mmCIF file of C-alpha atoms in Angstrom:
data_model
loop_
_atom_site.group_PDB
_atom_site.id
_atom_site.type_symbol
_atom_site.label_atom_id
_atom_site.label_comp_id
_atom_site.label_asym_id
_atom_site.label_seq_id
_atom_site.Cartn_x
_atom_site.Cartn_y
_atom_site.Cartn_z
ATOM 1 C CA MET A 125 -0.003 0.000 -0.001
ATOM 2 C CA ALA A 126 1.264 3.474 -0.801
ATOM 3 C CA ASP A 127 2.564 5.670 1.995
ATOM 4 C CA LEU A 128 1.479 9.326 2.018
ATOM 5 C CA ARG A 129 5.137 10.285 2.515
ATOM 6 C CA GLN A 130 5.927 8.743 -0.870
ATOM 7 C CA PHE A 131 3.364 11.040 -2.441
ATOM 8 C CA GLU A 132 4.701 14.014 -0.507
ATOM 9 C CA ALA A 133 8.209 13.315 -1.765
ATOM 10 C CA LEU A 134 7.035 12.966 -5.364
ATOM 11 C CA ARG A 135 5.003 16.171 -5.189
ATOM 12 C CA ALA A 136 7.951 18.088 -3.737
ATOM 13 C CA VAL A 137 10.352 16.875 -6.449
ATOM 14 C CA HIS A 138 7.838 17.842 -9.117
ATOM 15 C CA ALA A 139 7.474 21.310 -7.597
ATOM 16 C CA GLU A 140 11.178 21.949 -6.928
ATOM 17 C CA GLY A 141 12.850 20.130 -9.830
ATOM 18 C CA SER A 142 15.390 18.171 -7.795
ATOM 19 C CA VAL A 143 15.615 15.741 -4.905
ATOM 20 C CA THR A 144 17.910 18.100 -2.978
ATOM 21 C CA ALA A 145 15.465 21.022 -3.242
ATOM 22 C CA ALA A 146 12.563 18.722 -2.397
ATOM 23 C CA ALA A 147 14.344 17.664 0.794
ATOM 24 C CA ARG A 148 14.796 21.325 1.806
ATOM 25 C CA ARG A 149 11.110 22.034 1.056
ATOM 26 C CA LEU A 150 9.974 19.128 3.211
ATOM 27 C CA GLY A 151 12.535 19.578 5.977
ATOM 28 C CA TRP A 152 13.755 16.041 5.429
ATOM 29 C CA GLY A 153 17.192 14.664 4.692
ATOM 30 C CA GLN A 154 17.955 13.821 1.055
ATOM 31 C CA PRO A 155 18.358 10.099 1.875
ATOM 32 C CA THR A 156 14.841 10.117 3.343
ATOM 33 C CA VAL A 157 13.386 11.556 0.123
ATOM 34 C CA ASP A 158 15.321 8.990 -1.935
ATOM 35 C CA TYR A 159 14.109 6.195 0.343
ATOM 36 C CA HIS A 160 10.433 7.052 -0.163
ATOM 37 C CA LEU A 161 10.819 7.532 -3.921
ATOM 38 C CA LYS A 162 12.568 4.180 -4.350
ATOM 39 C CA ASN A 163 9.832 2.462 -2.326
ATOM 40 C CA LEU A 164 7.243 4.088 -4.565
ATOM 41 C CA GLU A 165 9.061 2.836 -7.661
ATOM 42 C CA ARG A 166 9.178 -0.690 -6.251
ATOM 43 C CA LEU A 167 5.434 -0.467 -5.519
ATOM 44 C CA VAL A 168 4.463 0.581 -9.064
ATOM 45 C CA GLY A 169 7.184 -1.429 -10.804
ATOM 46 C CA SER A 170 8.465 1.503 -12.860
ATOM 47 C CA PRO A 171 10.755 4.548 -12.459
ATOM 48 C CA VAL A 172 8.971 7.729 -11.402
ATOM 49 C CA LEU A 173 11.958 10.069 -11.898
ATOM 50 C CA THR A 174 14.552 10.768 -14.552
ATOM 51 C CA ARG A 175 17.684 12.195 -12.909
ATOM 52 C CA SER A 176 20.360 14.364 -14.557
ATOM 53 C CA PRO A 177 23.043 16.860 -13.438
ATOM 54 C CA ARG A 178 20.493 19.623 -14.014
ATOM 55 C CA GLY A 179 17.946 18.089 -11.654
ATOM 56 C CA SER A 180 15.129 15.564 -11.733
ATOM 57 C CA ARG A 181 11.935 15.399 -13.710
ATOM 58 C CA LEU A 182 9.011 13.018 -13.516
ATOM 59 C CA THR A 183 8.536 10.172 -15.980
ATOM 60 C CA PRO A 184 5.081 9.699 -17.555
ATOM 61 C CA VAL A 185 4.331 7.226 -14.761
ATOM 62 C CA GLY A 186 5.478 9.811 -12.226
ATOM 63 C CA MET A 187 3.271 12.481 -13.810
ATOM 64 C CA LEU A 188 0.251 10.217 -13.551
ATOM 65 C CA LEU A 189 1.074 9.483 -9.933
ATOM 66 C CA VAL A 190 1.668 13.106 -8.952
ATOM 67 C CA GLU A 191 -1.729 14.117 -10.335
ATOM 68 C CA ARG A 192 -3.460 11.462 -8.237
ATOM 69 C CA ALA A 193 -1.132 12.167 -5.311
ATOM 70 C CA GLN A 194 -2.170 15.815 -5.263
ATOM 71 C CA GLN A 195 -5.818 14.809 -4.962
ATOM 72 C CA ILE A 196 -5.070 12.286 -2.227
ATOM 73 C CA LEU A 197 -2.900 14.678 -0.226
ATOM 74 C CA THR A 198 -5.451 17.483 -0.526
ATOM 75 C CA LEU A 199 -8.190 15.205 0.778
ATOM 76 C CA SER A 200 -5.956 13.965 3.550
ATOM 77 C CA GLU A 201 -5.029 17.493 4.612
ATOM 78 C CA ARG A 202 -8.666 18.587 4.480
ATOM 79 C CA ALA A 203 -9.774 15.587 6.528
ATOM 80 C CA VAL A 204 -7.292 16.429 9.292
ATOM 81 C CA ALA A 205 -8.216 20.135 9.183
ATOM 82 C CA ASP A 206 -11.933 19.335 9.262
ATOM 83 C CA ALA A 207 -11.531 16.927 12.162
ATOM 84 C CA ARG A 208 -9.465 19.468 14.096
ATOM 85 C CA GLU A 209 -11.983 22.216 13.389
ATOM 86 C CA LEU A 210 -14.975 20.082 14.348
ATOM 87 C CA SER A 211 -13.273 18.993 17.577
ATOM 88 C CA GLN A 212 -12.920 22.664 18.549
ATOM 89 C CA LEU A 213 -16.403 23.806 17.521
ATOM 90 C CA GLY A 214 -18.586 22.862 20.427
ATOM 91 C CA ARG A 215 -21.991 23.291 18.784
ATOM 92 C CA VAL A 216 -22.620 25.284 15.624
ATOM 93 C CA ARG A 217 -25.878 26.239 13.940
ATOM 94 C CA LEU A 218 -26.263 26.207 10.154
ATOM 95 C CA ARG A 219 -29.051 27.873 8.189
ATOM 96 C CA PHE A 220 -30.454 25.298 5.785
ATOM 97 C CA GLY A 221 -33.302 25.856 3.336
ATOM 98 C CA THR A 222 -35.173 23.117 1.503
ATOM 99 C CA PHE A 223 -38.306 22.567 -0.541
ATOM 100 C CA ALA A 224 -41.188 20.550 0.866
ATOM 101 C CA THR A 225 -40.805 17.094 -0.714
ATOM 102 C CA ALA A 226 -37.101 16.936 0.130
ATOM 103 C CA ALA A 227 -37.819 18.099 3.669
ATOM 104 C CA ALA A 228 -40.306 15.283 4.154
ATOM 105 C CA THR A 229 -37.910 12.720 2.680
ATOM 106 C CA ILE A 230 -34.411 13.459 3.989
ATOM 107 C CA LEU A 231 -34.485 16.334 6.492
ATOM 108 C CA PRO A 232 -34.833 14.052 9.557
ATOM 109 C CA PHE A 233 -31.910 11.941 8.307
ATOM 110 C CA VAL A 234 -29.748 15.016 7.687
ATOM 111 C CA ALA A 235 -30.546 16.583 11.043
ATOM 112 C CA ALA A 236 -29.727 13.349 12.883
ATOM 113 C CA SER A 237 -26.488 12.804 10.945
ATOM 114 C CA VAL A 238 -25.017 16.242 11.549
ATOM 115 C CA GLY A 239 -26.447 16.430 15.057
ATOM 116 C CA ASP A 240 -24.083 13.633 16.065
ATOM 117 C CA LEU A 241 -21.229 15.974 15.067
ATOM 118 C CA GLY A 242 -22.454 18.891 17.149
ATOM 119 C CA ILE A 243 -24.104 20.722 14.238
ATOM 120 C CA GLU A 244 -27.595 22.094 14.675
ATOM 121 C CA ILE A 245 -29.794 22.880 11.673
ATOM 122 C CA ASP A 246 -31.931 25.981 11.548
ATOM 123 C CA ALA A 247 -34.222 24.672 8.784
ATOM 124 C CA SER A 248 -36.733 26.527 6.649
ATOM 125 C CA VAL A 249 -39.094 25.064 4.059
ATOM 126 C CA GLU A 250 -39.787 27.364 1.126
ATOM 127 C CA GLU A 251 -40.360 27.400 -2.602
ATOM 128 C CA VAL A 252 -37.340 27.271 -4.906
ATOM 129 C CA PRO A 253 -37.443 30.956 -6.065
ATOM 130 C CA THR A 254 -37.329 32.078 -2.433
ATOM 131 C CA LEU A 255 -34.488 29.656 -1.641
ATOM 132 C CA VAL A 256 -32.506 30.915 -4.646
ATOM 133 C CA ASP A 257 -32.934 34.504 -3.489
ATOM 134 C CA ARG A 258 -31.854 33.683 0.069
ATOM 135 C CA ILE A 259 -28.751 31.699 -0.915
ATOM 136 C CA ASN A 260 -27.785 34.470 -3.352
ATOM 137 C CA ARG A 261 -28.040 37.034 -0.535
ATOM 138 C CA GLY A 262 -26.025 34.889 1.853
ATOM 139 C CA ALA A 263 -29.038 34.436 4.148
ATOM 140 C CA LEU A 264 -28.567 30.636 4.057
ATOM 141 C CA ASP A 265 -25.468 28.516 4.498
ATOM 142 C CA ALA A 266 -26.889 25.796 2.246
ATOM 143 C CA ALA A 267 -30.063 25.148 0.285
ATOM 144 C CA LEU A 268 -31.677 22.242 -1.498
ATOM 145 C CA LEU A 269 -33.001 23.330 -4.866
ATOM 146 C CA TYR A 270 -34.408 21.620 -7.923
ATOM 147 C CA THR A 271 -34.576 22.269 -11.613
ATOM 148 C CA VAL A 272 -34.832 20.365 -14.887
ATOM 149 C CA PRO A 273 -31.709 19.928 -17.038
ATOM 150 C CA GLY A 274 -31.536 22.770 -19.513
ATOM 151 C CA TYR A 275 -33.391 25.160 -17.224
ATOM 152 C CA GLU A 276 -30.715 26.940 -15.205
ATOM 153 C CA LEU A 277 -31.386 28.523 -11.826
ATOM 154 C CA PRO A 278 -30.386 32.208 -11.444
ATOM 155 C CA LEU A 279 -27.625 31.587 -8.908
ATOM 156 C CA ARG A 280 -24.801 34.050 -8.400
ATOM 157 C CA PRO A 281 -21.441 32.858 -9.773
ATOM 158 C CA ALA A 282 -20.039 32.729 -6.232
ATOM 159 C CA VAL A 283 -22.680 30.203 -5.139
ATOM 160 C CA ASN A 284 -21.570 26.605 -5.602
ATOM 161 C CA ALA A 285 -24.251 24.093 -6.621
ATOM 162 C CA VAL A 286 -23.805 20.364 -7.206
ATOM 163 C CA GLU A 287 -26.330 17.706 -8.151
ATOM 164 C CA VAL A 288 -27.063 15.228 -5.353
ATOM 165 C CA HIS A 289 -30.047 13.384 -6.790
ATOM 166 C CA ARG A 290 -31.860 12.929 -10.090
ATOM 167 C CA GLU A 291 -35.354 11.505 -10.248
ATOM 168 C CA PRO A 292 -37.840 10.863 -13.038
ATOM 169 C CA LEU A 293 -41.001 12.877 -13.477
ATOM 170 C CA VAL A 294 -44.149 10.792 -13.691
ATOM 171 C CA LEU A 295 -47.511 11.482 -15.256
ATOM 172 C CA ALA A 296 -50.436 11.313 -12.829
ATOM 173 C CA LEU A 297 -53.675 10.162 -14.478
ATOM 174 C CA PRO A 298 -57.052 9.163 -13.060
ATOM 175 C CA THR A 299 -57.778 5.445 -13.196
ATOM 176 C CA GLY A 300 -59.658 4.588 -16.365
ATOM 177 C CA HIS A 301 -57.940 7.290 -18.412
ATOM 178 C CA PRO A 302 -57.206 6.165 -22.012
ATOM 179 C CA LEU A 303 -53.440 6.339 -21.350
ATOM 180 C CA ALA A 304 -53.589 4.620 -17.960
ATOM 181 C CA SER A 305 -53.166 1.143 -19.447
ATOM 182 C CA ARG A 306 -49.750 2.027 -20.924
ATOM 183 C CA PRO A 307 -46.660 0.970 -18.938
ATOM 184 C CA SER A 308 -44.967 4.270 -19.827
ATOM 185 C CA ILE A 309 -45.741 7.464 -21.720
ATOM 186 C CA ASP A 310 -43.583 8.548 -24.626
ATOM 187 C CA ARG A 311 -43.507 12.127 -25.915
ATOM 188 C CA ALA A 312 -46.035 11.437 -28.674
ATOM 189 C CA ALA A 313 -48.516 10.010 -26.185
ATOM 190 C CA LEU A 314 -47.904 12.891 -23.786
ATOM 191 C CA LEU A 315 -48.706 15.402 -26.516
ATOM 192 C CA THR A 316 -52.169 13.839 -26.983
ATOM 193 C CA LEU A 317 -53.056 15.427 -23.622
ATOM 194 C CA ARG A 318 -53.142 18.903 -25.132
ATOM 195 C CA ASP A 319 -56.875 19.282 -24.480
ATOM 196 C CA GLU A 320 -56.746 18.085 -20.872
ATOM 197 C CA ARG A 321 -56.986 20.420 -17.891
ATOM 198 C CA TRP A 322 -53.657 20.617 -16.059
ATOM 199 C CA VAL A 323 -52.566 21.597 -12.563
ATOM 200 C CA PHE A 324 -49.296 23.537 -12.230
ATOM 201 C CA ALA A 325 -47.262 24.965 -9.347
ATOM 202 C CA THR A 326 -48.000 28.367 -7.864
ATOM 203 C CA SER A 327 -44.801 29.862 -9.274
ATOM 204 C CA ALA A 328 -44.877 30.589 -12.983
ATOM 205 C CA ASP A 329 -41.137 29.783 -13.131
ATOM 206 C CA ASP A 330 -41.348 26.235 -11.797
ATOM 207 C CA ALA A 331 -38.951 24.153 -13.895
ATOM 208 C CA ILE A 332 -41.160 21.034 -13.897
ATOM 209 C CA ASP A 333 -44.061 22.993 -15.338
ATOM 210 C CA ARG A 334 -41.859 24.803 -17.827
ATOM 211 C CA VAL A 335 -40.510 21.618 -19.392
ATOM 212 C CA VAL A 336 -44.086 20.330 -19.805
ATOM 213 C CA ALA A 337 -45.457 23.601 -21.207
ATOM 214 C CA ASP A 338 -42.479 24.017 -23.541
ATOM 215 C CA ALA A 339 -42.955 20.502 -24.968
ATOM 216 C CA PHE A 340 -46.518 21.388 -25.947
ATOM 217 C CA ALA A 341 -45.588 24.909 -27.091
ATOM 218 C CA ALA A 342 -43.037 23.417 -29.494
ATOM 219 C CA GLU A 343 -45.974 21.714 -31.228
ATOM 220 C CA GLY A 344 -48.063 24.877 -31.218
ATOM 221 C CA HIS A 345 -50.281 23.999 -28.244
ATOM 222 C CA ALA A 346 -51.029 26.091 -25.147
ATOM 223 C CA LEU A 347 -52.169 24.106 -22.124
ATOM 224 C CA ASP A 348 -55.279 24.783 -20.090
ATOM 225 C CA ILE A 349 -53.905 25.485 -16.587
ATOM 226 C CA ALA A 350 -57.004 24.834 -14.518
ATOM 227 C CA PHE A 351 -55.463 25.179 -11.072
ATOM 228 C CA ARG A 352 -52.200 26.143 -9.354
ATOM 229 C CA THR A 353 -50.984 24.691 -6.076
ATOM 230 C CA ASP A 354 -47.723 23.581 -4.477
ATOM 231 C CA ASP A 355 -49.399 20.883 -2.395
ATOM 232 C CA PHE A 356 -48.795 17.541 -4.080
ATOM 233 C CA GLN A 357 -51.495 15.852 -2.040
ATOM 234 C CA VAL A 358 -53.992 18.343 -3.468
ATOM 235 C CA ILE A 359 -52.631 17.717 -6.968
ATOM 236 C CA LEU A 360 -53.031 13.965 -6.608
ATOM 237 C CA GLY A 361 -56.464 14.317 -5.038
ATOM 238 C CA MET A 362 -57.697 16.505 -7.895
ATOM 239 C CA THR A 363 -56.291 13.979 -10.356
ATOM 240 C CA ALA A 364 -58.134 11.138 -8.622
ATOM 241 C CA ALA A 365 -61.324 13.224 -8.878
ATOM 242 C CA ARG A 366 -60.804 13.406 -12.674
ATOM 243 C CA MET A 367 -60.483 17.183 -12.530
ATOM 244 C CA VAL A 368 -56.926 17.458 -13.899
ATOM 245 C CA VAL A 369 -53.830 15.606 -15.042
ATOM 246 C CA ALA A 370 -50.392 16.462 -13.728
ATOM 247 C CA THR A 371 -46.674 15.833 -13.941
ATOM 248 C CA VAL A 372 -45.099 15.187 -10.544
ATOM 249 C CA PRO A 373 -41.662 14.137 -9.244
ATOM 250 C CA ARG A 374 -41.184 10.630 -7.918
ATOM 251 C CA LEU A 375 -40.411 11.875 -4.380
ATOM 252 C CA ALA A 376 -43.954 13.232 -4.136
ATOM 253 C CA THR A 377 -45.511 9.814 -4.753
ATOM 254 C CA THR A 378 -44.110 7.633 -1.977
ATOM 255 C CA ALA A 379 -47.537 6.915 -0.440
ATOM 256 C CA ALA A 380 -50.459 5.028 -1.998
ATOM 257 C CA HIS A 381 -52.947 7.244 -3.812
ATOM 258 C CA PRO A 382 -56.252 5.526 -4.646
ATOM 259 C CA GLY A 383 -57.901 6.592 -7.861
ATOM 260 C CA ILE A 384 -54.775 7.471 -9.796
ATOM 261 C CA VAL A 385 -52.110 5.750 -11.844
ATOM 262 C CA LEU A 386 -48.554 6.993 -12.137
ATOM 263 C CA ARG A 387 -46.720 6.381 -15.390
ATOM 264 C CA PRO A 388 -43.059 7.153 -16.141
ATOM 265 C CA ILE A 389 -42.455 9.522 -19.024
ATOM 266 C CA ASP A 390 -40.188 7.889 -21.558
ATOM 267 C CA ASP A 391 -38.181 10.998 -22.419
ATOM 268 C CA PRO A 392 -34.844 12.059 -20.855
ATOM 269 C CA SER A 393 -36.010 15.689 -20.675
ATOM 270 C CA PHE A 394 -38.544 14.832 -17.990
ATOM 271 C CA VAL A 395 -36.348 14.446 -14.923
ATOM 272 C CA ARG A 396 -35.859 16.594 -11.849
ATOM 273 C CA SER A 397 -32.322 17.494 -10.836
ATOM 274 C CA ILE A 398 -31.908 18.151 -7.114
ATOM 275 C CA LEU A 399 -29.000 20.394 -6.189
ATOM 276 C CA VAL A 400 -27.375 21.401 -2.944
ATOM 277 C CA ALA A 401 -26.153 25.000 -3.102
ATOM 278 C CA THR A 402 -23.703 26.464 -0.611
ATOM 279 C CA ALA A 403 -23.020 30.111 0.082
ATOM 280 C CA SER A 404 -19.790 31.643 -1.167
ATOM 281 C CA SER A 405 -16.852 31.723 1.223
ATOM 282 C CA GLU A 406 -17.376 35.459 1.739
ATOM 283 C CA ASP A 407 -21.048 35.079 2.618
ATOM 284 C CA ALA A 408 -20.340 32.095 4.888
ATOM 285 C CA SER A 409 -17.223 33.555 6.500
ATOM 286 C CA ARG A 410 -18.728 33.208 9.978
ATOM 287 C CA ARG A 411 -19.681 29.567 9.365
ATOM 288 C CA PRO A 412 -17.063 26.823 9.762
ATOM 289 C CA PRO A 413 -16.351 25.331 6.317
ATOM 290 C CA ALA A 414 -16.018 21.874 7.864
ATOM 291 C CA ALA A 415 -19.545 22.089 9.264
ATOM 292 C CA VAL A 416 -20.982 23.085 5.887
ATOM 293 C CA ARG A 417 -19.150 20.238 4.171
ATOM 294 C CA GLN A 418 -20.515 17.783 6.733
ATOM 295 C CA LEU A 419 -24.024 19.073 6.009
ATOM 296 C CA VAL A 420 -23.518 18.515 2.272
ATOM 297 C CA THR A 421 -22.209 15.002 2.939
ATOM 298 C CA ALA A 422 -25.287 14.206 5.029
ATOM 299 C CA VAL A 423 -27.545 15.422 2.208
ATOM 300 C CA ARG A 424 -25.684 13.208 -0.283
ATOM 301 C CA ASP A 425 -25.971 10.231 2.049
ATOM 302 C CA GLY A 426 -29.695 10.825 2.469
ATOM 303 C CA PHE A 427 -30.341 10.792 -1.247
ATOM 304 C CA ALA A 428 -28.053 7.768 -1.680
ATOM 305 C CA ALA A 429 -30.415 5.917 0.641
ATOM 306 C CA VAL A 430 -33.355 7.111 -1.468
ATOM 307 C CA ARG A 431 -31.674 5.796 -4.638
ATOM 308 C CA ALA A 432 -30.999 2.477 -2.928
ATOM 309 C CA GLY A 433 -34.739 2.126 -2.474
ATOM 310 C CA GLY A 434 -34.639 1.645 1.240
ATOM 311 C CA GLY A 435 -35.800 5.084 2.285
ATOM 312 C CA VAL A 436 -33.936 7.001 4.947
ATOM 313 C CA ALA A 437 -34.435 5.323 8.273
ATOM 314 C CA GLY A 438 -34.267 7.424 11.384
#
């Protein structure tokens, strides 16, 4: 197994251009640097340095190793720094915003996970436009957001956002609907619903609604938006009552809903991308970076449990 000191020696030689200079940089003796480099070469079975009177340079194998070594050493240094920081924190409170379906699914898991580390969550449940505004203003340390690929959220460049979960959108139909017998709905079948009454979210900018409306608009059809609500239970209830049809994310359909059928939409455009956004370092300067990273890790772990199909046990 590789020793981190082997990677440190290789990185120092790459930066300084010679074993002698690398030893000075590290505060080691030159024989110690040579010892670790030779052990690394024995481990990989190939030279990692080419030596000459003018200094040392890395071989192609050495260049591959130093690239990976930099990643490993950075993670190792961050892990130690995070552990040291967390050990000195006592308790810290983070401001975390989320939308409703994610709150119901993973918020208890996240709160329990970070709570064990001494991190308290000051949680708020809001619609995505409000969450975007608050993370842009630095009023939140982290926020769970969603969009549809191709429909970008108006986040400031300093806000970092990464995808933590992707889920299909499904078509909710009342039982007995002509399309209900299909195992899935392709785009052509979806477009036959142009004369149906639809229910959309309260916000006119909701990405799920936009991808649906834009698909019909591309064929010259404007949908009849009969009702707007952000309550998925209301949406599903209205669908069961044969008042509307709707497109909903999979997370909103974890319970049984009599009177409706849910059919996947066989089109890669109809997916919801869930992102965790973190405030810029300037906005979060009073918040320990290690605590924020632990919060993001807990969110990832929560959605990993969702993907595994086992839910997120408390």
